[in-house]
Amino acid sequence: MTRDLEIITTIFKDLSFTQEESQLLVRSFEKLHLPKHSLLLEAGQHVYDQYYVAEGCLRTYYIAPDGKEHTVQFAIQDWWISDYTAFFNSSTASMHIECIQDATLFKISKVDMELLYKAMPRIESYFRKKMERAFASFQKRIIANLSQSATERYLNFINTYPNIEQNVKNYHIASYLGVTTQSLSRIRKELVQG
Amino acid sequence: MTRDLEIITTIFKDLSFTQEESQLLVRSFEKLHLPKHSLLLEAGQHVYDQYYVAEGCLRTYYIAPDGKEHTVQFAIQDWWISDYTAFFNSSTASMHIECIQDATLFKISKVDMELLYKAMPRIESYFRKKMERAFASFQKRIIANLSQSATERYLNFINTYPNIEQNVKNYHIASYLGVTTQSLSRIRKELVQG
DNA sequence: CGAAAATTTGACATGACTCAACTGGAGTGG
DNA sequence: CCACTCCAGTTGAGTCATGTCAAATTTTCG
């Protein structure tokens, strides 16, 4: 009862719950703090959980056979993060998740998710809509990757994540955009000089 | 009652329904046939519907400001297709959908979708899982675009869609992979000759 | 068959990559 | 407080993959 109701007031702030439902929610989540530079997940590990970012910044990245890193996603406040392919299939991760800025997370297992879905269909609605938005934004990114130059994608990026540049390294952005750090450096130089 | 129950035996073949539910389902969908080369959707149109592909082949593509086409998605049997960004937001399309091979579709509006979700939470479950798979496959594609060469992406493509090559034009594949038709032609030549 | 569309080929241009060297801070320890 | 190191970022020179433009060839289909 007196346990941490943060989950309800942050993650599900737009929904309302009975006492019983609230308790189920609170029991399903676990709060955790993660320091900068730590790894939340490594490739090869079994993925049981997904995480809600209450504070901080993380990134998901894939290491290709040639050793190069590719940033798949950044997660800031109010985003969810996991290796979703592995999470959905209850299998092992092919990606790493790194904490870029000290973070506060709420963790929930797939099993508990399914229980929540059964108990409260409107939670499933909430996540279906989340997925729809994520789907749309991934699609947008695919189009951007197909149709835009590296410079355009960079401008796009700093528009989409206006405040992120203070936190993340250049090579994080480069590996998100699909260019080398050298190229990104040249792109910026070009933009400054006009 | 004696109306077309195909929907239930094709789209939702893994679920079971009461008579009443079946009727609601049947009423929600509309069957349509679409000839090759016709457009199911054009950029600028309001998107009310999504479509289940019972037969045939379609593609969603985006036309960039420079006039170039970029294929976002192919849809074959048992896939769903729409301009999802617009569908989810009930807004206007930024993409076109073209029929590549004579197709049979089942169409459902967003409004009717929402009614189905309310009436049958397991339908919402079904679509949430669909979304999850689509999300995972988009993510895979983003990684592929970031980490693989054009040749690797092509090999990947013909693996993922083994039978599609008979149906689709070369330039459809090229615009899906993010290369020019000339480059794709050279890639194939290289592969044949070793 | 013949026109239009699709694909291939050639010559050349260019954006991005690689490798290597250099610069500039941030932090550390004597 | 300064020297040292480490890491991120920048710059330069050369290379390579892919794009562009134009022409030739093949395929499709009325």
GROMACS .gro file of C-alpha atoms (C1' of nucleotides) in nm:
model
  448
    1MET     CA    1   0.000   0.000   0.000
    2THR     CA    2   0.257   0.248   0.108
    3ARG     CA    3   0.498   0.102  -0.141
    4ASP     CA    4   0.639   0.315  -0.414
    5LEU     CA    5   0.354   0.437  -0.633
    6GLU     CA    6   0.590   0.622  -0.866
    7ILE     CA    7   0.516   0.378  -1.145
    8ILE     CA    8   0.156   0.484  -1.158
    9THR     CA    9   0.230   0.852  -1.139
   10THR     CA   10   0.503   0.839  -1.404
   11ILE     CA   11   0.465   0.552  -1.650
   12PHE     CA   12   0.089   0.526  -1.641
   13LYS     CA   13   0.005   0.880  -1.545
   14ASP     CA   14  -0.274   0.894  -1.806
   15LEU     CA   15  -0.457   0.589  -1.673
   16SER     CA   16  -0.643   0.535  -1.347
   17PHE     CA   17  -0.652   0.222  -1.138
   18THR     CA   18  -0.834   0.058  -0.852
   19GLN     CA   19  -0.637  -0.009  -0.535
   20GLU     CA   20  -0.603  -0.372  -0.627
   21GLU     CA   21  -0.477  -0.288  -0.974
   22SER     CA   22  -0.233  -0.038  -0.832
   23GLN     CA   23  -0.088  -0.302  -0.608
   24LEU     CA   24  -0.047  -0.546  -0.895
   25LEU     CA   25   0.130  -0.277  -1.095
   26VAL     CA   26   0.363  -0.182  -0.814
   27ARG     CA   27   0.452  -0.546  -0.753
   28SER     CA   28   0.532  -0.600  -1.119
   29PHE     CA   29   0.796  -0.333  -1.146
   30GLU     CA   30   1.135  -0.302  -0.988
   31LYS     CA   31   1.318   0.028  -0.962
   32LEU     CA   32   1.690   0.042  -1.032
   33HIS     CA   33   1.971   0.292  -1.060
   34LEU     CA   34   2.242   0.256  -1.315
   35PRO     CA   35   2.569   0.448  -1.326
   36LYS     CA   36   2.715   0.601  -1.640
   37HIS     CA   37   2.924   0.362  -1.850
   38SER     CA   38   2.767   0.050  -1.706
   39LEU     CA   39   2.610  -0.215  -1.927
   40LEU     CA   40   2.244  -0.298  -1.872
   41LEU     CA   41   2.257  -0.584  -2.118
   42GLU     CA   42   2.517  -0.768  -2.322
   43ALA     CA   43   2.481  -0.973  -2.639
   44GLY     CA   44   2.432  -1.340  -2.558
   45GLN     CA   45   2.244  -1.283  -2.235
   46HIS     CA   46   1.891  -1.406  -2.202
   47VAL     CA   47   1.647  -1.117  -2.215
   48TYR     CA   48   1.371  -1.141  -1.958
   49ASP     CA   49   1.296  -0.774  -1.904
   50GLN     CA   50   1.217  -0.443  -2.058
   51TYR     CA   51   1.293  -0.111  -1.892
   52TYR     CA   52   1.122   0.222  -1.858
   53VAL     CA   53   1.359   0.518  -1.841
   54ALA     CA   54   1.249   0.750  -1.561
   55GLU     CA   55   1.572   0.948  -1.580
   56GLY     CA   56   1.902   0.939  -1.764
   57CYS     CA   57   2.006   0.823  -2.108
   58LEU     CA   58   2.095   0.488  -2.258
   59ARG     CA   59   2.170   0.345  -2.598
   60THR     CA   60   2.121   0.009  -2.766
   61TYR     CA   61   2.395  -0.093  -3.003
   62TYR     CA   62   2.487  -0.385  -3.221
   63ILE     CA   63   2.843  -0.504  -3.280
   64ALA     CA   64   2.883  -0.631  -3.635
   65PRO     CA   65   3.109  -0.926  -3.722
   66ASP     CA   66   3.374  -0.677  -3.835
   67GLY     CA   67   3.377  -0.531  -3.484
   68LYS     CA   68   3.205  -0.205  -3.569
   69GLU     CA   69   2.938  -0.064  -3.342
   70HIS     CA   70   2.600   0.047  -3.469
   71THR     CA   71   2.370   0.243  -3.244
   72VAL     CA   72   2.016   0.123  -3.295
   73GLN     CA   73   1.839   0.345  -3.048
   74PHE     CA   74   1.883   0.608  -2.782
   75ALA     CA   75   1.647   0.605  -2.488
   76ILE     CA   76   1.579   0.914  -2.282
   77GLN     CA   77   1.321   1.000  -2.021
   78ASP     CA   78   0.983   0.833  -2.073
   79TRP     CA   79   1.111   0.584  -2.331
   80TRP     CA   80   1.125   0.210  -2.305
   81ILE     CA   81   1.435   0.011  -2.380
   82SER     CA   82   1.538  -0.350  -2.426
   83ASP     CA   83   1.664  -0.578  -2.698
   84TYR     CA   84   1.309  -0.610  -2.820
   85THR     CA   85   1.366  -0.884  -3.073
   86ALA     CA   86   1.504  -1.100  -2.793
   87PHE     CA   87   1.248  -0.979  -2.540
   88PHE     CA   88   0.952  -1.062  -2.763
   89ASN     CA   89   1.091  -1.404  -2.845
   90SER     CA   90   1.221  -1.472  -2.494
   91SER     CA   91   1.560  -1.543  -2.645
   92THR     CA   92   1.915  -1.415  -2.614
   93ALA     CA   93   2.025  -1.063  -2.693
   94SER     CA   94   2.212  -0.976  -3.009
   95MET     CA   95   2.263  -0.623  -2.883
   96HIS     CA   96   2.421  -0.436  -2.598
   97ILE     CA   97   2.263  -0.167  -2.386
   98GLU     CA   98   2.490   0.091  -2.231
   99CYS     CA   99   2.410   0.362  -1.980
  100ILE     CA  100   2.527   0.697  -2.117
  101GLN     CA  101   2.406   0.913  -1.829
  102ASP     CA  102   2.328   0.799  -1.474
  103ALA     CA  103   1.983   0.649  -1.502
  104THR     CA  104   1.679   0.551  -1.301
  105LEU     CA  105   1.485   0.266  -1.454
  106PHE     CA  106   1.174   0.063  -1.389
  107LYS     CA  107   1.213  -0.296  -1.492
  108ILE     CA  108   0.940  -0.547  -1.573
  109SER     CA  109   0.967  -0.905  -1.693
  110LYS     CA  110   0.790  -1.044  -1.996
  111VAL     CA  111   0.601  -1.287  -1.775
  112ASP     CA  112   0.472  -1.004  -1.558
  113MET     CA  113   0.384  -0.805  -1.868
  114GLU     CA  114   0.163  -1.089  -1.991
  115LEU     CA  115  -0.007  -1.105  -1.653
  116LEU     CA  116  -0.074  -0.733  -1.665
  117TYR     CA  117  -0.215  -0.763  -2.015
  118LYS     CA  118  -0.458  -1.031  -1.896
  119ALA     CA  119  -0.557  -0.846  -1.582
  120MET     CA  120  -0.593  -0.505  -1.747
  121PRO     CA  121  -0.664  -0.494  -2.118
  122ARG     CA  122  -0.613  -0.119  -2.118
  123ILE     CA  123  -0.248  -0.180  -2.031
  124GLU     CA  124  -0.225  -0.390  -2.343
  125SER     CA  125  -0.388  -0.102  -2.530
  126TYR     CA  126  -0.127   0.133  -2.392
  127PHE     CA  127   0.154  -0.089  -2.515
  128ARG     CA  128  -0.007  -0.155  -2.849
  129LYS     CA  129  -0.014   0.221  -2.904
  130LYS     CA  130   0.347   0.251  -2.788
  131MET     CA  131   0.441  -0.013  -3.042
  132GLU     CA  132   0.251   0.169  -3.312
  133ARG     CA  133   0.445   0.488  -3.245
  134ALA     CA  134   0.774   0.300  -3.233
  135PHE     CA  135   0.685   0.127  -3.557
  136ALA     CA  136   0.608   0.459  -3.723
  137SER     CA  137   0.931   0.615  -3.604
  138PHE     CA  138   1.140   0.319  -3.721
  139GLN     CA  139   0.973   0.342  -4.057
  140LYS     CA  140   1.058   0.709  -4.070
  141ARG     CA  141   1.418   0.625  -3.997
  142ILE     CA  142   1.432   0.363  -4.270
  143ILE     CA  143   1.302   0.618  -4.517
  144ALA     CA  144   1.555   0.871  -4.393
  145ASN     CA  145   1.838   0.620  -4.433
  146LEU     CA  146   1.724   0.541  -4.785
  147SER     CA  147   1.655   0.889  -4.908
  148GLN     CA  148   1.878   1.134  -4.724
  149SER     CA  149   2.245   1.223  -4.731
  150ALA     CA  150   2.455   1.193  -4.418
  151THR     CA  151   2.436   1.570  -4.369
  152GLU     CA  152   2.057   1.568  -4.390
  153ARG     CA  153   2.035   1.277  -4.148
  154TYR     CA  154   2.258   1.463  -3.905
  155LEU     CA  155   2.044   1.776  -3.919
  156ASN     CA  156   1.741   1.558  -3.875
  157PHE     CA  157   1.899   1.394  -3.572
  158ILE     CA  158   1.981   1.713  -3.386
  159ASN     CA  159   1.628   1.825  -3.455
  160THR     CA  160   1.475   1.507  -3.319
  161TYR     CA  161   1.699   1.493  -3.013
  162PRO     CA  162   1.770   1.862  -2.951
  163ASN     CA  163   1.922   1.820  -2.606
  164ILE     CA  164   2.097   1.493  -2.647
  165GLU     CA  165   2.417   1.630  -2.792
  166GLN     CA  166   2.541   1.742  -2.455
  167ASN     CA  167   2.523   1.388  -2.323
  168VAL     CA  168   2.633   1.161  -2.599
  169LYS     CA  169   2.969   1.117  -2.763
  170ASN     CA  170   3.023   1.205  -3.121
  171TYR     CA  171   3.088   0.847  -3.212
  172HIS     CA  172   2.752   0.749  -3.068
  173ILE     CA  173   2.583   0.985  -3.308
  174ALA     CA  174   2.804   0.876  -3.595
  175SER     CA  175   2.723   0.510  -3.538
  176TYR     CA  176   2.353   0.598  -3.517
  177LEU     CA  177   2.366   0.785  -3.847
  178GLY     CA  178   2.568   0.515  -4.015
  179VAL     CA  179   2.882   0.715  -4.083
  180THR     CA  180   3.233   0.716  -3.938
  181THR     CA  181   3.338   0.966  -3.673
  182GLN     CA  182   3.568   1.122  -3.929
  183SER     CA  183   3.285   1.179  -4.171
  184LEU     CA  184   3.065   1.324  -3.900
  185SER     CA  185   3.345   1.558  -3.801
  186ARG     CA  186   3.373   1.678  -4.160
  187ILE     CA  187   2.998   1.717  -4.190
  188ARG     CA  188   2.993   1.944  -3.886
  189LYS     CA  189   3.286   2.146  -4.010
  190GLU     CA  190   3.109   2.195  -4.339
  191LEU     CA  191   2.790   2.307  -4.163
  192VAL     CA  192   2.970   2.559  -3.943
  193GLN     CA  193   3.168   2.711  -4.226
  194GLY     CA  194   2.872   2.697  -4.470
  195MET     CA  195  -2.479  -1.573  -4.122
  196THR     CA  196  -2.415  -1.719  -4.458
  197ARG     CA  197  -2.196  -1.422  -4.537
  198ASP     CA  198  -1.836  -1.472  -4.624
  199LEU     CA  199  -1.656  -1.628  -4.329
  200GLU     CA  200  -1.322  -1.628  -4.510
  201ILE     CA  201  -1.188  -1.366  -4.274
  202ILE     CA  202  -1.215  -1.599  -3.981
  203THR     CA  203  -1.066  -1.893  -4.162
  204THR     CA  204  -0.778  -1.695  -4.306
  205ILE     CA  205  -0.682  -1.390  -4.103
  206PHE     CA  206  -0.783  -1.524  -3.763
  207LYS     CA  207  -0.745  -1.892  -3.826
  208ASP     CA  208  -0.568  -1.939  -3.492
  209LEU     CA  209  -0.848  -1.787  -3.286
  210SER     CA  210  -1.199  -1.911  -3.221
  211PHE     CA  211  -1.514  -1.704  -3.193
  212THR     CA  212  -1.875  -1.719  -3.087
  213GLN     CA  213  -2.140  -1.672  -3.352
  214GLU     CA  214  -2.196  -1.318  -3.243
  215GLU     CA  215  -1.827  -1.239  -3.257
  216SER     CA  216  -1.799  -1.398  -3.598
  217GLN     CA  217  -2.073  -1.175  -3.727
  218LEU     CA  218  -1.907  -0.866  -3.591
  219LEU     CA  219  -1.582  -0.967  -3.756
  220VAL     CA  220  -1.742  -1.038  -4.089
  221ARG     CA  221  -1.923  -0.705  -4.082
  222SER     CA  222  -1.600  -0.518  -4.008
  223PHE     CA  223  -1.409  -0.633  -4.312
  224GLU     CA  224  -1.463  -0.571  -4.678
  225LYS     CA  225  -1.314  -0.791  -4.945
  226LEU     CA  226  -1.165  -0.632  -5.254
  227HIS     CA  227  -0.977  -0.728  -5.566
  228LEU     CA  228  -0.706  -0.512  -5.705
  229PRO     CA  229  -0.547  -0.545  -6.048
  230LYS     CA  230  -0.174  -0.526  -6.108
  231HIS     CA  231  -0.035  -0.174  -6.152
  232SER     CA  232  -0.326  -0.008  -5.973
  233LEU     CA  233  -0.270   0.222  -5.679
  234LEU     CA  234  -0.432   0.131  -5.350
  235LEU     CA  235  -0.325   0.456  -5.190
  236GLU     CA  236  -0.161   0.780  -5.296
  237ALA     CA  237   0.032   1.036  -5.093
  238GLY     CA  238  -0.196   1.312  -4.972
  239GLN     CA  239  -0.504   1.092  -4.934
  240HIS     CA  240  -0.660   1.047  -4.596
  241VAL     CA  241  -0.586   0.702  -4.460
  242TYR     CA  242  -0.886   0.536  -4.298
  243ASP     CA  243  -0.802   0.171  -4.358
  244GLN     CA  244  -0.551  -0.104  -4.331
  245TYR     CA  245  -0.549  -0.409  -4.555
  246TYR     CA  246  -0.485  -0.777  -4.512
  247VAL     CA  247  -0.328  -0.943  -4.816
  248ALA     CA  248  -0.508  -1.272  -4.884
  249GLU     CA  249  -0.341  -1.307  -5.222
  250GLY     CA  250  -0.107  -1.112  -5.448
  251CYS     CA  251   0.174  -0.869  -5.385
  252LEU     CA  252   0.192  -0.497  -5.310
  253ARG     CA  253   0.454  -0.244  -5.216
  254THR     CA  254   0.459   0.076  -5.015
  255TYR     CA  255   0.691   0.343  -5.146
  256TYR     CA  256   0.789   0.697  -5.068
  257ILE     CA  257   0.872   0.959  -5.328
  258ALA     CA  258   1.147   1.189  -5.203
  259PRO     CA  259   1.159   1.561  -5.288
  260ASP     CA  260   1.417   1.483  -5.556
  261GLY     CA  261   1.163   1.256  -5.724
  262LYS     CA  262   1.329   0.928  -5.636
  263GLU     CA  263   1.124   0.633  -5.518
  264HIS     CA  264   1.207   0.439  -5.205
  265THR     CA  265   1.034   0.111  -5.137
  266VAL     CA  266   0.953   0.087  -4.769
  267GLN     CA  267   0.782  -0.248  -4.763
  268PHE     CA  268   0.661  -0.536  -4.973
  269ALA     CA  269   0.344  -0.715  -4.867
  270ILE     CA  270   0.272  -1.070  -4.970
  271GLN     CA  271   0.016  -1.325  -4.858
  272ASP     CA  272  -0.077  -1.303  -4.490
  273TRP     CA  273   0.082  -0.959  -4.441
  274TRP     CA  274  -0.090  -0.637  -4.355
  275ILE     CA  275  -0.035  -0.316  -4.544
  276SER     CA  276  -0.116   0.052  -4.513
  277ASP     CA  277   0.062   0.381  -4.463
  278TYR     CA  278   0.079   0.302  -4.094
  279THR     CA  279   0.208   0.635  -3.977
  280ALA     CA  280  -0.095   0.796  -4.133
  281PHE     CA  281  -0.330   0.515  -4.032
  282PHE     CA  282  -0.231   0.533  -3.666
  283ASN     CA  283  -0.266   0.910  -3.661
  284SER     CA  284  -0.575   0.917  -3.880
  285SER     CA  285  -0.395   1.160  -4.106
  286THR     CA  286  -0.292   1.184  -4.470
  287ALA     CA  287  -0.055   0.948  -4.643
  288SER     CA  288   0.301   1.038  -4.723
  289MET     CA  289   0.343   0.717  -4.916
  290HIS     CA  290   0.197   0.534  -5.210
  291ILE     CA  291   0.081   0.174  -5.223
  292GLU     CA  292   0.096  -0.004  -5.555
  293CYS     CA  293  -0.034  -0.343  -5.651
  294ILE     CA  294   0.248  -0.547  -5.806
  295GLN     CA  295   0.051  -0.867  -5.865
  296ASP     CA  296  -0.329  -0.902  -5.886
  297ALA     CA  297  -0.438  -0.903  -5.526
  298THR     CA  298  -0.724  -1.001  -5.298
  299LEU     CA  299  -0.744  -0.787  -4.988
  300PHE     CA  300  -0.954  -0.755  -4.676
  301LYS     CA  301  -0.996  -0.398  -4.570
  302ILE     CA  302  -1.085  -0.267  -4.225
  303SER     CA  303  -1.116   0.089  -4.103
  304LYS     CA  304  -0.942   0.227  -3.797
  305VAL     CA  305  -1.278   0.298  -3.636
  306ASP     CA  306  -1.387  -0.064  -3.681
  307MET     CA  307  -1.049  -0.180  -3.552
  308GLU     CA  308  -1.103   0.011  -3.231
  309LEU     CA  309  -1.448  -0.143  -3.194
  310LEU     CA  310  -1.304  -0.490  -3.240
  311TYR     CA  311  -1.036  -0.419  -2.981
  312LYS     CA  312  -1.300  -0.319  -2.732
  313ALA     CA  313  -1.528  -0.611  -2.807
  314MET     CA  314  -1.252  -0.873  -2.818
  315PRO     CA  315  -0.932  -0.804  -2.628
  316ARG     CA  316  -0.770  -1.108  -2.783
  317ILE     CA  317  -0.792  -0.931  -3.119
  318GLU     CA  318  -0.594  -0.649  -2.968
  319SER     CA  319  -0.348  -0.909  -2.842
  320TYR     CA  320  -0.320  -1.049  -3.191
  321PHE     CA  321  -0.237  -0.707  -3.333
  322ARG     CA  322  -0.001  -0.617  -3.053
  323LYS     CA  323   0.198  -0.929  -3.138
  324LYS     CA  324   0.185  -0.844  -3.507
  325MET     CA  325   0.326  -0.503  -3.422
  326GLU     CA  326   0.599  -0.658  -3.213
  327ARG     CA  327   0.709  -0.877  -3.501
  328ALA     CA  328   0.695  -0.585  -3.743
  329PHE     CA  329   0.896  -0.375  -3.500
  330ALA     CA  330   1.159  -0.645  -3.469
  331SER     CA  331   1.186  -0.687  -3.843
  332PHE     CA  332   1.219  -0.312  -3.900
  333GLN     CA  333   1.491  -0.301  -3.640
  334LYS     CA  334   1.669  -0.581  -3.818
  335ARG     CA  335   1.648  -0.385  -4.139
  336ILE     CA  336   1.789  -0.072  -3.978
  337ILE     CA  337   2.083  -0.273  -3.851
  338ALA     CA  338   2.129  -0.428  -4.194
  339ASN     CA  339   2.126  -0.086  -4.358
  340LEU     CA  340   2.381   0.040  -4.109
  341SER     CA  341   2.618  -0.254  -4.108
  342GLN     CA  342   2.601  -0.431  -4.442
  343SER     CA  343   2.723  -0.363  -4.792
  344ALA     CA  344   2.479  -0.344  -5.082
  345THR     CA  345   2.578  -0.696  -5.188
  346GLU     CA  346   2.513  -0.837  -4.843
  347ARG     CA  347   2.178  -0.663  -4.825
  348TYR     CA  348   2.082  -0.805  -5.161
  349LEU     CA  349   2.171  -1.160  -5.057
  350ASN     CA  350   1.979  -1.103  -4.739
  351PHE     CA  351   1.680  -0.985  -4.937
  352ILE     CA  352   1.658  -1.283  -5.170
  353ASN     CA  353   1.686  -1.504  -4.863
  354THR     CA  354   1.405  -1.327  -4.683
  355TYR     CA  355   1.178  -1.313  -4.988
  356PRO     CA  356   1.286  -1.623  -5.181
  357ASN     CA  357   0.994  -1.624  -5.426
  358ILE     CA  358   0.943  -1.256  -5.471
  359GLU     CA  359   1.195  -1.204  -5.746
  360GLN     CA  360   0.965  -1.348  -6.011
  361ASN     CA  361   0.704  -1.087  -5.933
  362VAL     CA  362   0.882  -0.765  -5.866
  363LYS     CA  363   1.084  -0.544  -6.092
  364ASN     CA  364   1.451  -0.495  -6.041
  365TYR     CA  365   1.403  -0.131  -5.958
  366HIS     CA  366   1.163  -0.222  -5.683
  367ILE     CA  367   1.433  -0.430  -5.518
  368ALA     CA  368   1.695  -0.164  -5.582
  369SER     CA  369   1.481   0.105  -5.424
  370TYR     CA  370   1.417  -0.125  -5.128
  371LEU     CA  371   1.786  -0.188  -5.077
  372GLY     CA  372   1.877   0.177  -5.120
  373VAL     CA  373   2.087   0.146  -5.435
  374THR     CA  374   2.038   0.248  -5.797
  375THR     CA  375   1.919  -0.004  -6.055
  376GLN     CA  376   2.257   0.022  -6.221
  377SER     CA  377   2.435  -0.074  -5.901
  378LEU     CA  378   2.201  -0.364  -5.842
  379SER     CA  379   2.263  -0.484  -6.194
  380ARG     CA  380   2.636  -0.477  -6.130
  381ILE     CA  381   2.598  -0.654  -5.797
  382ARG     CA  382   2.412  -0.939  -5.966
  383LYS     CA  383   2.664  -0.964  -6.245
  384GLU     CA  384   2.941  -0.984  -5.988
  385LEU     CA  385   2.757  -1.260  -5.797
  386VAL     CA  386   2.696  -1.470  -6.107
  387GLN     CA  387   3.053  -1.442  -6.229
  388GLY     CA  388   3.202  -1.482  -5.883
  389DC     C1'  389   0.593  -0.698  -8.526
  390DG     C1'  390   0.708  -0.274  -8.310
  391DA     C1'  391   0.701   0.062  -7.939
  392DA     C1'  392   0.776   0.134  -7.471
  393DA     C1'  393   0.976  -0.018  -7.056
  394DA     C1'  394   1.334  -0.243  -6.809
  395DT     C1'  395   1.792  -0.372  -6.769
  396DT     C1'  396   2.271  -0.364  -6.869
  397DT     C1'  397   2.703  -0.155  -6.979
  398DG     C1'  398   3.065   0.205  -7.008
  399DA     C1'  399   3.308   0.620  -6.861
  400DC     C1'  400   3.357   0.928  -6.524
  401DA     C1'  401   3.242   1.185  -6.078
  402DT     C1'  402   3.189   1.196  -5.593
  403DG     C1'  403   3.082   1.100  -5.120
  404DA     C1'  404   3.229   0.834  -4.767
  405DC     C1'  405   3.589   0.517  -4.583
  406DT     C1'  406   4.061   0.389  -4.431
  407DC     C1'  407   4.480   0.466  -4.227
  408DA     C1'  408   4.771   0.758  -4.002
  409DA     C1'  409   4.907   1.165  -3.780
  410DC     C1'  410   4.794   1.548  -3.502
  411DT     C1'  411   4.533   1.848  -3.155
  412DG     C1'  412   4.318   1.943  -2.741
  413DG     C1'  413   4.103   1.841  -2.303
  414DA     C1'  414   4.027   1.568  -1.878
  415DG     C1'  415   4.199   1.329  -1.542
  416DT     C1'  416   4.596   1.127  -1.265
  417DG     C1'  417   4.990   1.096  -0.995
  418DG     C1'  418   5.438   1.246  -0.858
  419DC     C1'  419   5.121   2.253  -0.996
  420DC     C1'  420   5.317   2.045  -1.382
  421DA     C1'  421   5.417   1.643  -1.672
  422DC     C1'  422   5.203   1.245  -1.852
  423DT     C1'  423   4.866   0.968  -2.041
  424DC     C1'  424   4.439   0.864  -2.237
  425DC     C1'  425   4.059   0.949  -2.507
  426DA     C1'  426   3.778   1.205  -2.824
  427DG     C1'  427   3.784   1.463  -3.202
  428DT     C1'  428   3.999   1.663  -3.621
  429DT     C1'  429   4.263   1.678  -4.038
  430DG     C1'  430   4.508   1.503  -4.456
  431DA     C1'  431   4.599   1.186  -4.842
  432DG     C1'  432   4.474   0.814  -5.098
  433DT     C1'  433   4.123   0.447  -5.213
  434DC     C1'  434   3.689   0.238  -5.301
  435DA     C1'  435   3.201   0.175  -5.345
  436DT     C1'  436   2.832   0.366  -5.537
  437DG     C1'  437   2.619   0.735  -5.802
  438DT     C1'  438   2.548   0.992  -6.250
  439DC     C1'  439   2.479   1.042  -6.725
  440DA     C1'  440   2.439   0.847  -7.162
  441DA     C1'  441   2.404   0.481  -7.477
  442DA     C1'  442   2.318   0.001  -7.600
  443DT     C1'  443   2.066  -0.406  -7.538
  444DT     C1'  444   1.697  -0.701  -7.390
  445DT     C1'  445   1.234  -0.786  -7.244
  446DT     C1'  446   0.751  -0.703  -7.225
  447DC     C1'  447   0.323  -0.656  -7.409
  448DG     C1'  448  -0.033  -0.434  -7.697
   0.00000   0.00000   0.00000
